[in-house]
Coordinates of C-alpha atoms in Angstrom, one line a residue:
Chain A
X1381 CA 63.1 39.0 -43.4
X1382 CA 61.6 37.6 -40.2
X1383 CA 64.6 38.9 -38.3
X1384 CA 64.3 42.2 -39.7
X1385 CA 60.6 42.3 -38.7
X1386 CA 61.5 41.2 -35.2
X1387 CA 64.3 43.8 -35.0
X1388 CA 61.8 46.7 -36.1
X1389 CA 59.1 45.6 -33.7
X1390 CA 59.7 48.1 -31.0
X1391 CA 57.5 50.1 -28.7
X1392 CA 58.6 53.8 -27.4
X1393 CA 59.7 53.7 -23.9
X1394 CA 61.6 56.0 -21.5
X1395 CA 65.3 55.7 -22.3
X1396 CA 65.0 54.4 -25.9
X1397 CA 62.5 52.2 -27.7
X1398 CA 62.1 48.7 -26.2
X1399 CA 62.3 45.8 -28.4
X1400 CA 59.4 43.2 -28.0
X1401 CA 59.5 39.8 -29.6
X1402 CA 56.7 38.7 -31.8
X1403 CA 55.6 36.0 -29.6
X1404 CA 55.0 38.5 -26.7
X1405 CA 53.0 40.8 -29.0
X1406 CA 50.8 38.0 -30.4
X1407 CA 48.2 38.0 -27.6
X1408 CA 47.6 41.8 -27.9
X1409 CA 46.4 41.2 -31.5
X1410 CA 45.1 37.7 -31.1
X1411 CA 42.8 38.4 -28.1
X1412 CA 40.6 41.3 -29.4
X1413 CA 40.3 39.3 -32.8
X1414 CA 39.1 36.2 -30.9
X1415 CA 36.6 38.1 -28.7
X1416 CA 35.3 39.9 -31.6
X1417 CA 34.8 36.4 -33.6
X1418 CA 33.3 34.9 -30.3
X1419 CA 30.7 37.6 -30.1
X1420 CA 29.1 36.7 -33.5
X1421 CA 27.1 33.8 -32.4
X1422 CA 26.8 30.8 -30.1
X1423 CA 28.7 28.4 -32.2
X1424 CA 31.5 31.1 -32.7
X1425 CA 31.8 31.3 -29.0
X1426 CA 32.0 27.4 -28.7
X1427 CA 34.6 27.3 -31.6
X1428 CA 36.6 29.9 -30.2
X1429 CA 36.5 28.3 -26.7
X1430 CA 37.6 25.0 -27.9
X1431 CA 40.2 26.5 -30.4
X1432 CA 41.8 28.5 -27.4
X1433 CA 41.8 25.4 -25.1
X1434 CA 43.6 23.1 -27.5
X1435 CA 45.6 26.0 -29.0
X1436 CA 47.1 26.8 -25.6
X1437 CA 48.1 23.1 -25.2
X1438 CA 49.8 23.0 -28.2
X1439 CA 51.4 26.4 -27.8
X1440 CA 52.8 25.3 -24.4
X1441 CA 54.4 22.3 -25.9
X1442 CA 55.8 24.2 -28.7
X1443 CA 57.1 26.9 -26.4
X1444 CA 58.6 24.7 -24.0
X1445 CA 60.6 22.9 -26.6
X1446 CA 61.7 25.7 -28.6
X1447 CA 61.1 29.1 -26.7
X1448 CA 61.2 28.1 -22.9
X1449 CA 61.7 31.8 -21.7
X1450 CA 58.7 33.2 -23.9
X1451 CA 56.7 36.0 -22.3
X1452 CA 53.6 34.8 -24.5
X1453 CA 51.4 33.5 -21.5
X1454 CA 52.2 36.3 -19.3
X1455 CA 51.3 38.7 -21.8
X1456 CA 48.1 36.8 -22.5
X1457 CA 47.3 37.2 -18.8
X1458 CA 47.8 40.8 -18.8
X1459 CA 45.8 41.4 -22.0
X1460 CA 42.9 39.5 -20.9
X1461 CA 42.8 41.2 -17.5
X1462 CA 42.9 44.6 -19.2
X1463 CA 40.4 43.6 -21.9
X1464 CA 37.9 42.4 -19.5
X1465 CA 38.2 45.4 -17.3
X1466 CA 37.6 47.7 -20.5
X1467 CA 34.8 45.8 -21.9
X1468 CA 33.3 46.0 -18.4
X1469 CA 33.9 49.5 -17.6
X1470 CA 32.9 50.9 -21.4
X1471 CA 30.5 48.2 -22.7
X1472 CA 28.6 47.0 -19.5
X1473 CA 28.6 50.0 -17.0
X1474 CA 26.9 52.3 -19.9
X1475 CA 23.8 50.2 -19.5
X1476 CA 23.2 52.2 -16.4
X1477 CA 22.1 49.0 -14.7
X1478 CA 25.3 48.5 -12.4
X1479 CA 24.9 50.0 -8.9
X1480 CA 28.0 52.4 -7.7
X1481 CA 28.8 50.1 -4.9
X1482 CA 29.1 46.9 -7.2
X1483 CA 31.6 48.6 -9.3
X1484 CA 33.6 49.5 -6.2
X1485 CA 33.7 46.0 -5.0
X1486 CA 34.8 44.8 -8.4
X1487 CA 37.5 47.3 -8.8
X1488 CA 38.6 46.6 -5.3
X1489 CA 38.9 42.9 -6.1
X1490 CA 40.8 43.7 -9.4
X1491 CA 43.3 45.8 -7.4
X1492 CA 43.8 43.2 -4.6
X1493 CA 44.2 40.2 -6.8
X1494 CA 46.7 42.4 -9.1
X1495 CA 48.7 43.3 -6.1
X1496 CA 48.8 39.9 -5.0
X1497 CA 50.1 38.4 -8.4
X1498 CA 52.5 41.4 -8.6
X1499 CA 53.8 40.3 -5.3
X1500 CA 54.3 36.9 -6.4
X1501 CA 56.4 37.9 -9.2
X1502 CA 58.7 40.2 -7.3
X1503 CA 59.1 37.6 -4.4
X1504 CA 59.9 34.9 -6.9
X1505 CA 63.4 35.8 -7.0
X1506 CA 63.9 35.1 -3.2
X1507 CA 63.3 31.4 -4.1
X1508 CA 66.5 30.8 -5.8
X1509 CA 69.1 29.1 -3.8
X1510 CA 72.2 31.3 -3.2
X1511 CA 74.8 28.6 -3.5
X1512 CA 77.5 30.6 -1.8
X1513 CA 75.7 30.5 1.5
X1514 CA 75.2 27.0 1.5
X1515 CA 76.0 24.8 4.6
X1516 CA 78.7 22.2 3.7
X1517 CA 76.8 19.7 5.8
X1518 CA 73.8 19.2 3.4
X1519 CA 74.4 16.3 1.1
X1520 CA 71.6 16.7 -1.4
X1521 CA 72.8 18.1 -4.7
X1522 CA 71.0 19.5 -7.7
X1523 CA 71.7 17.3 -10.7
X1524 CA 71.8 20.2 -13.2
X1525 CA 73.8 22.7 -11.2
X1526 CA 75.9 20.0 -9.6
X1527 CA 75.8 21.9 -6.4
X1528 CA 74.5 21.2 -2.8
X1529 CA 70.9 22.6 -2.2
X1530 CA 68.7 22.4 0.8
X1531 CA 65.9 19.8 1.0
X1532 CA 62.9 19.9 -1.2
X1533 CA 64.7 22.1 -3.8
X1534 CA 64.0 21.4 -7.5
X1535 CA 65.6 22.8 -10.6
X1536 CA 63.7 25.0 -12.9
X1537 CA 64.7 24.6 -16.5
X1538 CA 62.9 27.7 -17.6
X1539 CA 64.2 29.9 -14.7
X1540 CA 67.7 28.1 -15.1
X1541 CA 67.9 28.1 -11.3
X1542 CA 67.2 26.0 -8.1
X1543 CA 64.0 26.9 -6.5
X1544 CA 63.4 26.1 -2.7
X1545 CA 60.3 24.0 -2.1
X1546 CA 59.3 24.5 -5.9
X1547 CA 55.8 23.8 -6.5
X1548 CA 55.4 24.8 -10.2
X1549 CA 56.6 27.2 -12.8
X1550 CA 53.6 29.2 -13.6
X1551 CA 53.7 30.4 -17.3
X1552 CA 50.7 32.7 -16.7
X1553 CA 52.9 34.9 -14.3
X1554 CA 56.2 33.8 -15.9
X1555 CA 57.8 32.9 -12.6
X1556 CA 58.4 30.1 -10.3
X1557 CA 56.2 29.3 -7.3
X1558 CA 58.2 28.2 -4.4
X1559 CA 58.8 28.7 -0.7
X1560 CA 58.6 32.7 -0.6
X1561 CA 55.6 33.0 -2.8
X1562 CA 53.5 30.1 -2.4
X1563 CA 50.9 31.7 0.2
X1564 CA 50.6 34.9 -1.8
X1565 CA 50.0 32.7 -5.1
X1566 CA 47.2 30.8 -3.7
X1567 CA 45.7 34.0 -2.3
X1568 CA 46.0 35.7 -5.7
X1569 CA 44.7 32.9 -7.5
X1570 CA 41.5 32.7 -5.2
X1571 CA 41.1 36.5 -5.6
X1572 CA 41.4 36.4 -9.4
X1573 CA 38.8 33.5 -9.5
X1574 CA 36.6 35.6 -7.3
X1575 CA 36.8 38.6 -9.3
X1576 CA 36.1 36.8 -12.4
X1577 CA 33.1 35.1 -11.2
X1578 CA 31.7 38.3 -9.9
X1579 CA 32.5 40.2 -13.0
X1580 CA 30.9 37.6 -15.1
X1581 CA 27.6 37.7 -12.9
X1582 CA 27.5 41.5 -13.2
X1583 CA 28.0 41.4 -16.8
X1584 CA 25.6 38.5 -17.6
X1585 CA 22.8 39.9 -15.3
X1586 CA 23.2 43.2 -17.3
X1587 CA 22.9 41.8 -20.8
X1588 CA 20.5 38.9 -20.0
X1589 CA 17.3 38.5 -18.3
X1590 CA 18.2 38.0 -14.9
X1591 CA 16.3 36.3 -11.8
X1592 CA 16.8 36.1 -8.1
X1593 CA 17.9 32.7 -6.9
X1594 CA 18.9 31.0 -3.4
X1595 CA 16.2 32.6 -1.2
X1596 CA 15.6 35.6 -3.3
X1597 CA 19.0 37.0 -2.5
X1598 CA 21.4 36.4 -5.5
X1599 CA 20.7 37.7 -8.8
X1600 CA 21.7 35.4 -11.4
X1601 CA 21.4 35.4 -15.3
X1602 CA 18.3 33.3 -16.3
X1603 CA 17.7 33.8 -20.2
X1604 CA 20.5 34.8 -22.3
X1605 CA 19.0 33.9 -25.6
X1606 CA 19.2 37.3 -26.9
X1607 CA 22.6 38.4 -26.0
X1608 CA 24.1 38.1 -29.4
X1609 CA 21.5 40.3 -30.9
X1610 CA 22.6 43.0 -28.5
X1611 CA 26.2 43.1 -29.5
X1612 CA 26.1 42.4 -33.3
Chain B
X560 CA 68.5 70.1 6.9
X561 CA 64.8 69.5 6.1
X562 CA 64.8 71.6 2.9
X563 CA 67.7 69.6 1.6
X564 CA 65.8 66.5 2.3
X565 CA 63.0 67.7 0.2
X566 CA 65.1 68.7 -2.5
X567 CA 66.7 65.4 -2.6
X568 CA 63.2 63.7 -3.0
X569 CA 62.3 65.7 -5.9
X570 CA 65.7 65.4 -7.4
X571 CA 65.1 61.7 -7.6
X572 CA 63.3 61.0 -10.7
X573 CA 61.9 57.8 -9.1
X574 CA 59.6 59.7 -6.9
X575 CA 58.4 62.2 -9.7
X576 CA 57.6 59.1 -11.9
X577 CA 55.5 57.6 -9.0
X578 CA 53.8 60.7 -8.3
X579 CA 52.7 61.1 -12.0
X580 CA 51.7 57.5 -12.1
X581 CA 49.5 57.7 -8.8
X582 CA 47.8 61.0 -10.1
X583 CA 47.0 59.3 -13.5
X584 CA 45.6 56.2 -11.6
X585 CA 43.6 58.3 -9.2
X586 CA 42.1 60.2 -12.1
X587 CA 41.2 57.1 -14.0
X588 CA 39.6 55.6 -10.7
X589 CA 37.6 58.9 -10.2
X590 CA 36.3 58.5 -13.9
X591 CA 35.4 55.0 -13.5
X592 CA 33.7 55.6 -10.2
X593 CA 31.7 58.7 -11.4
X594 CA 28.1 58.2 -10.2
X595 CA 26.6 59.4 -13.3
X596 CA 27.8 56.2 -15.0
X597 CA 25.6 54.0 -12.8
X598 CA 22.1 53.1 -11.9
X599 CA 20.7 55.6 -9.6
X600 CA 21.3 54.2 -6.1
X601 CA 18.9 56.6 -4.2
X602 CA 15.6 58.0 -5.6
X603 CA 12.4 58.9 -3.7
X604 CA 9.7 56.5 -3.7
X605 CA 6.2 56.0 -2.1
X606 CA 6.4 53.5 0.9
X607 CA 4.1 50.6 0.9
X608 CA 2.0 51.8 3.8
X609 CA 1.4 55.2 2.1
X610 CA 0.1 53.8 -1.1
X611 CA -3.5 54.3 -0.2
X612 CA -3.0 57.9 0.8
X613 CA -1.6 58.7 -2.8
X614 CA -4.1 57.0 -4.8
X615 CA -6.6 59.2 -6.5
X616 CA -10.2 57.7 -6.7
X617 CA -12.6 58.6 -9.5
X618 CA -15.2 61.1 -8.7
X619 CA -17.7 59.1 -10.8
X620 CA -18.0 56.3 -8.2
X621 CA -19.6 58.4 -5.6
X622 CA -22.3 59.3 -7.9
X623 CA -22.8 55.8 -9.0
X624 CA -23.1 54.5 -5.4
X625 CA -26.0 57.0 -5.0
X626 CA -27.7 55.7 -8.2
X627 CA -27.3 51.9 -7.4
X628 CA -27.5 50.2 -4.0
X629 CA -24.1 48.8 -4.4
X630 CA -21.2 49.8 -1.9
X631 CA -18.0 51.4 -2.7
X632 CA -15.0 49.0 -3.1
X633 CA -12.3 49.8 -0.8
X634 CA -9.3 51.7 -2.6
X635 CA -6.9 48.7 -2.1
X636 CA -8.7 45.4 -1.8
X637 CA -7.8 43.6 1.5
X638 CA -6.1 40.4 1.6
X639 CA -4.1 40.8 -1.7
X640 CA -1.6 38.1 -2.1
X641 CA 1.9 39.4 -1.3
X642 CA 4.0 36.6 -3.0
X643 CA 5.7 37.2 -6.4
X644 CA 3.4 36.4 -9.3
X645 CA 4.9 34.6 -12.4
X646 CA 3.4 34.7 -16.0
X647 CA 2.6 31.4 -17.7
X648 CA 5.0 31.7 -20.6
X649 CA 3.9 28.4 -22.3
X650 CA 0.4 29.4 -22.9
X651 CA -1.5 28.0 -25.9
X652 CA -4.5 29.3 -28.0
X653 CA -6.6 26.7 -26.1
X654 CA -6.0 28.2 -22.8
X655 CA -7.2 31.6 -23.6
X656 CA -10.3 30.7 -25.8
X657 CA -12.4 30.2 -22.7
X658 CA -10.7 32.8 -20.3
X659 CA -13.4 35.6 -21.1
X660 CA -16.1 33.2 -20.2
X661 CA -14.4 31.9 -17.2
X662 CA -13.6 35.4 -15.8
X663 CA -16.8 37.0 -17.0
X664 CA -15.1 39.5 -19.1
X665 CA -17.3 41.8 -21.2
X666 CA -16.8 42.1 -25.0
X667 CA -13.7 44.3 -25.8
X668 CA -11.7 43.2 -22.7
X669 CA -13.6 45.2 -20.1
X670 CA -14.6 44.2 -16.5
X671 CA -15.7 45.8 -13.3
X672 CA -16.2 44.0 -9.9
X673 CA -19.9 42.7 -9.8
X674 CA -20.6 43.3 -6.0
X675 CA -19.4 46.9 -5.5
X676 CA -18.4 50.0 -7.2
X677 CA -14.8 50.4 -8.0
X678 CA -13.1 53.5 -7.2
X679 CA -10.6 53.4 -10.2
X680 CA -11.8 53.5 -13.8
X681 CA -8.6 52.6 -15.8
X682 CA -8.0 52.4 -19.6
X683 CA -5.0 50.1 -20.1
X684 CA -3.5 51.3 -23.5
X685 CA -1.0 48.8 -25.0
X686 CA 0.9 49.7 -28.2
X687 CA 1.5 46.5 -30.3
X688 CA 2.6 45.1 -33.6
X689 CA 3.5 41.5 -34.4
X690 CA 4.0 40.1 -31.0
X691 CA 1.4 37.5 -30.9
X692 CA 3.0 35.1 -28.3
X693 CA 3.6 38.0 -25.9
X694 CA 0.3 39.3 -26.2
X695 CA -1.4 35.9 -25.3
X696 CA 0.9 35.7 -22.3
X697 CA 0.2 39.5 -21.4
X698 CA -3.6 39.1 -21.6
X699 CA -3.9 35.8 -19.9
X700 CA -2.0 37.2 -16.9
X701 CA -3.3 40.7 -16.9
X702 CA -7.0 39.9 -16.7
X703 CA -6.9 37.9 -13.5
X704 CA -4.3 40.3 -12.0
X705 CA -6.5 43.3 -12.7
X706 CA -9.6 41.6 -11.4
X707 CA -7.9 40.8 -8.0
X708 CA -7.2 44.5 -7.7
X709 CA -11.0 45.1 -8.1
X710 CA -10.7 47.7 -11.0
X711 CA -13.2 49.0 -13.5
X712 CA -10.9 48.5 -16.5
X713 CA -10.6 48.0 -20.1
X714 CA -7.7 46.7 -22.2
X715 CA -6.9 48.6 -25.4
X716 CA -4.6 47.3 -27.9
X717 CA -3.5 49.7 -30.4
X718 CA -1.9 48.0 -33.5
X719 CA 0.2 49.8 -36.0
X720 CA -1.0 48.8 -39.5
X721 CA 1.6 50.8 -41.4
X722 CA 5.0 49.0 -42.1
X723 CA 8.1 50.8 -41.2
X724 CA 9.5 52.3 -37.9
X725 CA 7.0 51.6 -34.8
X726 CA 5.6 54.9 -33.3
X727 CA 4.7 53.9 -29.7
X728 CA 3.8 57.5 -28.7
X729 CA 1.5 58.2 -31.5
X730 CA -0.3 54.9 -30.9
X731 CA -0.6 55.7 -27.3
X732 CA -2.1 59.1 -28.0
X733 CA -4.6 57.3 -30.3
X734 CA -5.4 54.9 -27.7
X735 CA -6.1 57.9 -25.3
X736 CA -8.6 59.5 -27.8
X737 CA -10.5 56.3 -28.8
X738 CA -10.8 55.1 -25.2
X739 CA -12.3 58.4 -24.2
X740 CA -14.9 57.9 -26.9
X741 CA -16.0 54.6 -25.3
X742 CA -16.0 55.9 -21.6
X743 CA -14.9 58.6 -19.7
X744 CA -11.9 57.2 -18.2
X745 CA -10.5 58.9 -15.1
X746 CA -7.3 57.1 -15.4
X747 CA -4.8 55.9 -18.1
X748 CA -2.0 53.4 -17.8
X749 CA 0.2 53.3 -20.8
X750 CA 1.9 49.7 -20.9
X751 CA 4.1 47.8 -23.0
X752 CA 3.1 44.4 -24.0
X753 CA 6.2 42.6 -22.8
X754 CA 6.1 44.0 -19.1
X755 CA 4.4 41.7 -16.5
X756 CA 3.7 43.1 -13.0
X757 CA 4.7 40.7 -10.3
X758 CA 3.2 42.3 -7.2
X759 CA -0.4 42.5 -6.6
X760 CA 0.1 45.6 -4.4
X761 CA 1.3 47.6 -7.4
X762 CA -2.2 49.0 -7.9
X763 CA -3.1 49.6 -11.5
X764 CA -4.6 53.0 -10.6
X765 CA -3.7 56.6 -10.8
X766 CA -1.9 58.5 -8.1
X767 CA -2.0 62.3 -7.4
X768 CA 1.2 62.7 -9.4
X769 CA 2.0 60.8 -12.8
X770 CA 3.7 57.3 -11.8
X771 CA 6.3 55.4 -13.3
X772 CA 5.2 51.9 -12.6
X773 CA 8.1 49.7 -14.0
X774 CA 10.9 51.2 -11.8
X775 CA 12.0 47.7 -10.6
X776 CA 12.4 45.7 -13.8
X777 CA 14.3 42.5 -14.1
X778 CA 16.2 43.4 -17.3
X779 CA 17.5 46.6 -15.5
X780 CA 18.7 44.2 -12.7
X781 CA 15.8 45.8 -10.6
X782 CA 17.7 49.1 -10.5
X783 CA 16.5 52.4 -11.8
X784 CA 18.8 53.4 -14.8
X785 CA 18.1 57.0 -14.3
X786 CA 15.7 59.2 -12.1
X787 CA 14.0 60.9 -15.2
X788 CA 13.1 57.2 -16.7
X789 CA 9.5 57.4 -17.6
X790 CA 8.8 54.5 -20.0
X791 CA 7.5 50.8 -19.9
X792 CA 4.4 51.1 -17.9
X793 CA 3.1 54.6 -16.7
X794 CA 0.0 55.8 -14.9
X795 CA -1.4 59.3 -15.5
X796 CA -4.9 60.9 -14.8
X797 CA -6.8 61.8 -17.8
X798 CA -6.8 65.6 -16.7
X799 CA -3.0 65.6 -16.4
X800 CA -2.6 63.9 -19.8
X801 CA -4.7 66.4 -21.3
X802 CA -2.7 69.2 -19.7
X803 CA 0.5 68.0 -21.1
X804 CA -0.9 67.7 -24.4
X805 CA 0.0 63.8 -24.4
X806 CA 2.9 62.3 -26.2
X807 CA 4.7 63.8 -29.2
X808 CA 3.7 62.2 -32.4
X809 CA 6.9 62.4 -34.2
X810 CA 9.1 59.7 -32.5
X811 CA 9.5 57.0 -34.9
X812 CA 11.6 53.9 -34.0
X813 CA 12.9 53.0 -30.7
X814 CA 13.7 55.4 -28.0
X815 CA 13.2 59.1 -26.9
X816 CA 9.5 59.4 -26.7
X817 CA 9.4 58.5 -23.0
X818 CA 11.8 61.1 -22.1
X819 CA 10.0 63.7 -24.2
X820 CA 6.8 63.0 -22.2
X821 CA 8.8 63.2 -18.9
X822 CA 9.9 66.6 -19.9
X823 CA 6.5 67.8 -20.7
X824 CA 5.2 66.5 -17.3
X825 CA 8.0 68.4 -15.5
X826 CA 7.4 71.5 -17.7
X827 CA 3.9 71.5 -16.5
X828 CA 5.0 72.0 -13.0
X829 CA 4.1 68.2 -12.1
X830 CA 6.6 65.7 -10.8
X831 CA 7.0 61.9 -11.0
X832 CA 6.3 59.5 -8.4
X833 CA 7.1 55.7 -8.1
X834 CA 6.1 52.8 -5.7
X835 CA 8.9 51.1 -3.6
X836 CA 11.1 48.7 -5.6
X837 CA 9.5 45.9 -3.6
X838 CA 6.1 46.9 -4.9
X839 CA 7.1 48.1 -8.6
X840 CA 8.7 45.0 -9.5
X841 CA 8.2 43.7 -13.2
X842 CA 9.7 40.8 -15.3
X843 CA 10.3 41.5 -19.1
X844 CA 9.0 38.7 -21.5
X845 CA 12.0 37.7 -23.7
X846 CA 12.5 39.2 -27.3
X847 CA 15.2 40.7 -29.2
X848 CA 15.7 44.6 -28.6
X849 CA 14.7 47.1 -31.0
X850 CA 17.2 49.2 -32.9
X851 CA 17.3 52.7 -31.5
X852 CA 16.1 55.4 -33.9
X853 CA 18.9 57.7 -35.1
X854 CA 17.0 60.9 -34.8
X855 CA 15.8 60.4 -31.3
X856 CA 18.1 62.8 -29.6
X857 CA 17.4 65.4 -32.3
X858 CA 13.7 65.1 -31.5
X859 CA 14.3 65.4 -27.9
X860 CA 16.5 68.4 -28.1
X861 CA 13.6 70.2 -30.1
X862 CA 11.0 69.0 -27.8
X863 CA 10.5 72.0 -25.7
X864 CA 9.2 74.1 -28.8
X865 CA 6.8 71.4 -29.6
X866 CA 4.9 71.0 -26.3
X867 CA 1.8 73.0 -27.6
X868 CA 1.9 72.2 -31.2
X869 CA 2.6 68.4 -31.3
X870 CA 0.5 66.0 -29.1
X871 CA -3.2 64.9 -28.8
X872 CA -4.5 68.3 -30.0
X873 CA -2.6 67.6 -33.4
X874 CA -3.4 64.1 -33.7
X875 CA -4.2 62.7 -37.2
X876 CA -5.0 59.0 -38.0
X877 CA -7.3 56.6 -39.8
X878 CA -8.8 53.6 -38.1
X879 CA -8.5 50.7 -40.3
X880 CA -10.4 48.4 -38.1
X881 CA -11.8 48.3 -34.7
X882 CA -12.9 45.0 -33.1
X883 CA -14.1 44.2 -29.7
X884 CA -12.4 40.9 -29.2
X885 CA -13.3 38.9 -26.0
X886 CA -10.2 39.8 -24.2
X887 CA -9.4 43.3 -25.6
X888 CA -10.5 46.0 -27.7
X889 CA -8.5 45.8 -31.0
X890 CA -7.9 49.1 -32.8
X891 CA -5.8 49.0 -36.2
X892 CA -4.5 52.3 -37.3
X893 CA -2.9 54.0 -40.2
X894 CA -0.6 56.8 -38.6

């Protein structure tokens, strides 16, 4: 029955419906549900955060063992980015408390970090060692491929290839970080953190009682005790 | 050669897909960036240096100066503190018990400067129900604040006796009518109990045009949500309030009555004014928000037809109790 369900799970796409696996579709359902539960009360938020933290660790070990090429984490990244942007644009902005330029800065940050992380993914393929071009002189060999590779090259079991100067396999972007995309990756991560912090400050100063801090220049949330009242 | 190249481009499906995608993205961005969705970034306000020109003194003051030998107070007291003021939110019953004696406040929460004749006779009308803690913070903060501004003032707390939806606008109308029975106030300030002005230069007096006082409020991120906003704390001359026929009496529940009042003012050919955001800075005492009323938009739409037939001239109410407490005049009313 499970395989039939798996087979029927398709989304319409140009040139025939695309099949999507259950594990990739899971975040799209799970995230709004978790967000809704977390919005109920303080304890729900704490509970959902903790569940998510430990759930992610558990899921990672499970997926690495049984389904290493899963898109679950990548879809999770995409869904959360879209969900956060939608909540900001359709729940926070209508309070009429955000200034137009603040929204422009936020959208600019979202777009630039999006472009960076997209580039990280497209450039990830350049990291793989093309074995035919290898210089015969090099003595190092990949233990999995049993072929010669340049120095500081590591084999990625998930990508099933040898990655030059491999840093890590990023499950959230579903690609390997190596020589050709390492700088972009660091930039993209920093930009995303900046976007998230800025977005959080804008959102919380809108729904909470804000105050000026740090020499009366930065507006930060001060008292958020009635936040759950607003959304339920 | 060129035409062939153009045809080639358009024949390629990839390009068309990209064009459609970019049009969609541009459209979504335009919708997202539409200025109507945000706080108004530019609005007209009275500069700090112009405040004294805009204030409207009471005509009674000059007559009083002739009768008594006291001098006239200046329109804005000199040497007002310029720093931000904060309320003491951990106030206790004990702290405010002797406040009236300490500050020489008359029974009923009235005061006037002893050494000169104030040019502002202000009735501060506060609609109220079941917010004891906030009322204590408000009173203990406002009396010293208003005294520093050298006003001849009285604080009226109008409490709704009936259960059910709160009718802020009608309570304010009642406050207006009852205040005039006590003293011919020249200027009225309609004030929410949870709003605390933070700058002493924000004079609690009337300007030539009705003034929206709480234009830089912390819960609105110190921005003005929309240019027509006229709620929270407003100052209006008695003759202007009479002219617009006061508030509408039919707005039960949260919301709408301030927008209706604003359209009444505009309809009578007056305009709103505000002090600069630096001066008009307020902080809101924490409380849970009220549920918005469901028929507020309906009442707003029919507002134009009711300007003459619904207001202070058709006000009906019964006073349950009226007490001159040390810090305020308390009026409990049945709507």
